mmCIF file of C-alpha atoms in Angstrom:
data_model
loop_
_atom_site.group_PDB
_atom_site.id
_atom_site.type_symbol
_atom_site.label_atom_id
_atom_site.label_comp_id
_atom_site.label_asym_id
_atom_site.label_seq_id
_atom_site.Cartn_x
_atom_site.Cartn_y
_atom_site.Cartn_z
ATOM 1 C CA UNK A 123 174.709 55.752 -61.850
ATOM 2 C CA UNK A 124 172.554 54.285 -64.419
ATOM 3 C CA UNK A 125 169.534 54.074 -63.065
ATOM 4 C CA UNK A 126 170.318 58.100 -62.389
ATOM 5 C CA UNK A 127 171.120 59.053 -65.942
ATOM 6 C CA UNK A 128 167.949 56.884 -67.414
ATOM 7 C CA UNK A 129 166.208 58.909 -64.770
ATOM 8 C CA UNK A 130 168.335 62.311 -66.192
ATOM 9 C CA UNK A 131 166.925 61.938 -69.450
ATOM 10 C CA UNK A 132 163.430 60.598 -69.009
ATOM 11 C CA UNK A 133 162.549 63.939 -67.279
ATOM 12 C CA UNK A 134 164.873 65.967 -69.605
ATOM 13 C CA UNK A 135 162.278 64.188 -72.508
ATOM 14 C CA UNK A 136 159.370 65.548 -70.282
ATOM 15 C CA UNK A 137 159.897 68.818 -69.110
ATOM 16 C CA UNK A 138 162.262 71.712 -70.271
ATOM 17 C CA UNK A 139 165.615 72.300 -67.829
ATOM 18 C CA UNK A 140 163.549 75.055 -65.647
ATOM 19 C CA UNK A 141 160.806 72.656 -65.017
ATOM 20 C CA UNK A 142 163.451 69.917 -63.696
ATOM 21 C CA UNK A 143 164.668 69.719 -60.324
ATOM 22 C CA UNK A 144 167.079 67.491 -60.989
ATOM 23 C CA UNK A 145 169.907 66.572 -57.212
ATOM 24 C CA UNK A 146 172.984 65.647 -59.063
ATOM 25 C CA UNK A 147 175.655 63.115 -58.016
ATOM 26 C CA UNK A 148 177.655 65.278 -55.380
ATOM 27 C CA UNK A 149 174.383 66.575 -54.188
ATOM 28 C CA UNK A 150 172.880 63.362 -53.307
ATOM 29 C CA UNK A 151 176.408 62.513 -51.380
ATOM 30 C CA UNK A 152 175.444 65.487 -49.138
ATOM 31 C CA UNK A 153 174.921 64.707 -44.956
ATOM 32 C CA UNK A 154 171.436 65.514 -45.490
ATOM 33 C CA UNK A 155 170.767 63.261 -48.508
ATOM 34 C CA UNK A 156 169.913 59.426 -47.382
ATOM 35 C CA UNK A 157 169.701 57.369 -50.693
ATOM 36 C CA UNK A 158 168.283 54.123 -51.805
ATOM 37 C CA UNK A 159 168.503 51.780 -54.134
ATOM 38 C CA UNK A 160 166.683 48.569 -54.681
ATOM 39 C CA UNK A 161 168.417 46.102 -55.822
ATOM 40 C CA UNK A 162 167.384 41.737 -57.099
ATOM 41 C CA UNK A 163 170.047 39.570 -57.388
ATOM 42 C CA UNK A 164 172.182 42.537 -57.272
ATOM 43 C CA UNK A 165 170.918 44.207 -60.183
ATOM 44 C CA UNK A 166 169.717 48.347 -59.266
ATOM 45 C CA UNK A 167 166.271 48.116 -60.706
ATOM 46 C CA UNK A 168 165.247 51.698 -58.386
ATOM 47 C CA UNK A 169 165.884 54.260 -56.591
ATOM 48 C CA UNK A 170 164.952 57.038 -54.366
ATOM 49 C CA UNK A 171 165.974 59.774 -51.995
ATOM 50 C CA UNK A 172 165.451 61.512 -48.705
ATOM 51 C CA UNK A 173 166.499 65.215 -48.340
ATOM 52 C CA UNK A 174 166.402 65.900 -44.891
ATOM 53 C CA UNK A 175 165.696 70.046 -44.729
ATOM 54 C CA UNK A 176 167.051 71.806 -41.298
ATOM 55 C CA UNK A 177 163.440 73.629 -40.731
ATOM 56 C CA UNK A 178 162.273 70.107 -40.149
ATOM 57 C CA UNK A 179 160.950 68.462 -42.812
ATOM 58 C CA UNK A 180 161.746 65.630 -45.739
ATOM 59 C CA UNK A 181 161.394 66.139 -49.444
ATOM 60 C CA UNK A 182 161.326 62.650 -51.576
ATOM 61 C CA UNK A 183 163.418 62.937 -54.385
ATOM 62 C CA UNK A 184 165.099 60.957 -57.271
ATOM 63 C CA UNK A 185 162.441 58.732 -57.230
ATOM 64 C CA UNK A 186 162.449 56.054 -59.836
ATOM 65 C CA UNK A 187 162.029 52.444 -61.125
ATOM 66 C CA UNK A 188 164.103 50.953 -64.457
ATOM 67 C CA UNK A 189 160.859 50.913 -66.705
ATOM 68 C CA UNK A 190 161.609 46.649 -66.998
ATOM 69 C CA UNK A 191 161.013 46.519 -63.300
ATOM 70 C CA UNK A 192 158.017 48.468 -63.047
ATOM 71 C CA UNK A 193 154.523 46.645 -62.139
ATOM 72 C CA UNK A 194 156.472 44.938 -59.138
ATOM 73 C CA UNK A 195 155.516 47.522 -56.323
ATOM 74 C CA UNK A 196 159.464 48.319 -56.340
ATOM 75 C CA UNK A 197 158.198 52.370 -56.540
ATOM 76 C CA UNK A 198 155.912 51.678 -53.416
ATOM 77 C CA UNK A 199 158.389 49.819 -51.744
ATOM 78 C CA UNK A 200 161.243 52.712 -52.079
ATOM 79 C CA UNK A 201 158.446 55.272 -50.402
ATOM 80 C CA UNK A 202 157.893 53.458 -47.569
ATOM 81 C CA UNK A 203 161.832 52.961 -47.031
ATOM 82 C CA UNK A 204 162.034 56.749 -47.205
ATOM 83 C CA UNK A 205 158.862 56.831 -45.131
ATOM 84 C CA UNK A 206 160.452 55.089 -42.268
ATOM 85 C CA UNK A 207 163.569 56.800 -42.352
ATOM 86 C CA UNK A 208 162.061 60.190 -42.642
ATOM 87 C CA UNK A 209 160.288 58.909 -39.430
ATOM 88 C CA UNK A 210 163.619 57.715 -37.726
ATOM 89 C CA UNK A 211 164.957 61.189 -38.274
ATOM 90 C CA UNK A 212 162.265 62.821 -36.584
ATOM 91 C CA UNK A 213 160.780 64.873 -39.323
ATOM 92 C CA UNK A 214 157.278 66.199 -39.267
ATOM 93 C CA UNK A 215 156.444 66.606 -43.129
ATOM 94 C CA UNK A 216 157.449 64.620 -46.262
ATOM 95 C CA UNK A 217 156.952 66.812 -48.890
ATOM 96 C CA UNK A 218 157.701 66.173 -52.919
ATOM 97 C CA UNK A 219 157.323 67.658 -56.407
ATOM 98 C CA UNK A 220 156.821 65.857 -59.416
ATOM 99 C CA UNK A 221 155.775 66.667 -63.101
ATOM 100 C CA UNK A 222 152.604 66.682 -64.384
ATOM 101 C CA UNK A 223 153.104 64.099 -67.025
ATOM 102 C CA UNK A 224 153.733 61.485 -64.580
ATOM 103 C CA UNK A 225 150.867 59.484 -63.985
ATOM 104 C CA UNK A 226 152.066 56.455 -62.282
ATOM 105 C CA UNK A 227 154.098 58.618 -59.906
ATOM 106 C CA UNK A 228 150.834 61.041 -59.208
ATOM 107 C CA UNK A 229 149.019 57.427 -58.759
ATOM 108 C CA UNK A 230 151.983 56.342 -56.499
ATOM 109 C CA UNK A 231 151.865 59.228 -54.075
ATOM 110 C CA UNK A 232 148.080 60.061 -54.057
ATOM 111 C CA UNK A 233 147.631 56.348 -53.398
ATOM 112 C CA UNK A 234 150.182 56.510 -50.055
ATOM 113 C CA UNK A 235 148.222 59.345 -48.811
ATOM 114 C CA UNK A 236 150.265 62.248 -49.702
ATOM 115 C CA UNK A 237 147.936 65.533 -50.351
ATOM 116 C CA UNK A 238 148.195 68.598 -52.772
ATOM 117 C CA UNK A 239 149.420 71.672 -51.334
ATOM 118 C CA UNK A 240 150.962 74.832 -52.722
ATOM 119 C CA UNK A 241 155.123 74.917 -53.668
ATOM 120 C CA UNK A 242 157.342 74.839 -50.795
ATOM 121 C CA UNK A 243 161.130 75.684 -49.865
ATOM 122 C CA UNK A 244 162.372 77.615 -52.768
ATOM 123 C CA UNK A 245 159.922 75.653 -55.547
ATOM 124 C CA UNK A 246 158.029 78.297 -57.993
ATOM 125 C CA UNK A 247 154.506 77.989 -58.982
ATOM 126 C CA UNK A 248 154.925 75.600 -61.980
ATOM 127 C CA UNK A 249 152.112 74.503 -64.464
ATOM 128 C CA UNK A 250 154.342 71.469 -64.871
ATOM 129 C CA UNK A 251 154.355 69.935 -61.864
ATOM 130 C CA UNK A 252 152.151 68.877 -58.660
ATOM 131 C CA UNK A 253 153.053 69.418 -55.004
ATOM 132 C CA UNK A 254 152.514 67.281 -52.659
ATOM 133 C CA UNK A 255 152.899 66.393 -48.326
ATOM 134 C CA UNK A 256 151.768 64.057 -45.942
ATOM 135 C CA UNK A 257 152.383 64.245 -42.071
ATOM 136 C CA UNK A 258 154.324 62.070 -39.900
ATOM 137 C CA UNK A 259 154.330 61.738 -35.963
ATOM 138 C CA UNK A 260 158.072 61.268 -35.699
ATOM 139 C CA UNK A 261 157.641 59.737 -32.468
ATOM 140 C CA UNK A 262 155.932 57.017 -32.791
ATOM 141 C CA UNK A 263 157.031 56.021 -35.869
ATOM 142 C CA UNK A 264 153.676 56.191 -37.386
ATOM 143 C CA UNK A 265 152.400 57.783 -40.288
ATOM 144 C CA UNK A 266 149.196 59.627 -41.123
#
């Protein structure tokens, strides 16, 4: 929970409310949510999420890494996680948004080979934020 409010009010200090698409608690607790948290010596340093959507693709969301933890590859290691599972579930697409004043999470996701592309689902054209995809092959586990 408090690695989701610092995250709550980091982008709220960003970006006004209609620029922030924001899963909340009860959201993230949906069937089609799989979250994760990464955790040393038990302490929640990051998280991140998988929304599974029924036309067959993933969107990352709730991505994010307590700023004293960042540097460690924690961010990286959270993408792959959702990655792999995104893979597992058979989905063809990860897909994300994130805001334009972002840069190590633009660095993050252009680095792991996820590609601009136009909003999807029920996303707006927004001036504040970047879209972004990359393919899987669901069945063999790799991806492109």
């Amino acid at each position: 929970m408090r690695l989701l409010a610092a995250l709550d009010a980091f982008l709220e200090s960003l970006y006004p409310p209609e620029s922030n698409h924001i899963l909340d608690v009860d959201t993230l607790c949906a069937p089609n949510i799989r979250f994760f948290v990464a955790r040393r010596k038990g302490e929640a340093l990051g998280c991140g999420a998988l929304r599974i959507d029924p036309t067959g693709y993933g969107e990352v969301k709730r991505m994010f890494v307590h700023p004293e933890a960042r540097g460690q590859k924690l961010g990286r290691a959270i993408l792959m996680r959702i990655e792999e599972e995104a893979s597992r579930e058979g989905l063809k697409w990860l897909r994300l948004e994130t805001g334009i004043h972002q840069a190590a999470a633009l660095a993050l996701y252009r680095h792991a080979g996820y590609a601009e592309r136009e909003p999807f689902g029920e996303y707006a054209p927004d001036p504040l934020s970047h879209f972004f995809e990359k393919s899987i092959t669901p069945a063999s586990g790799r991806l492109l």
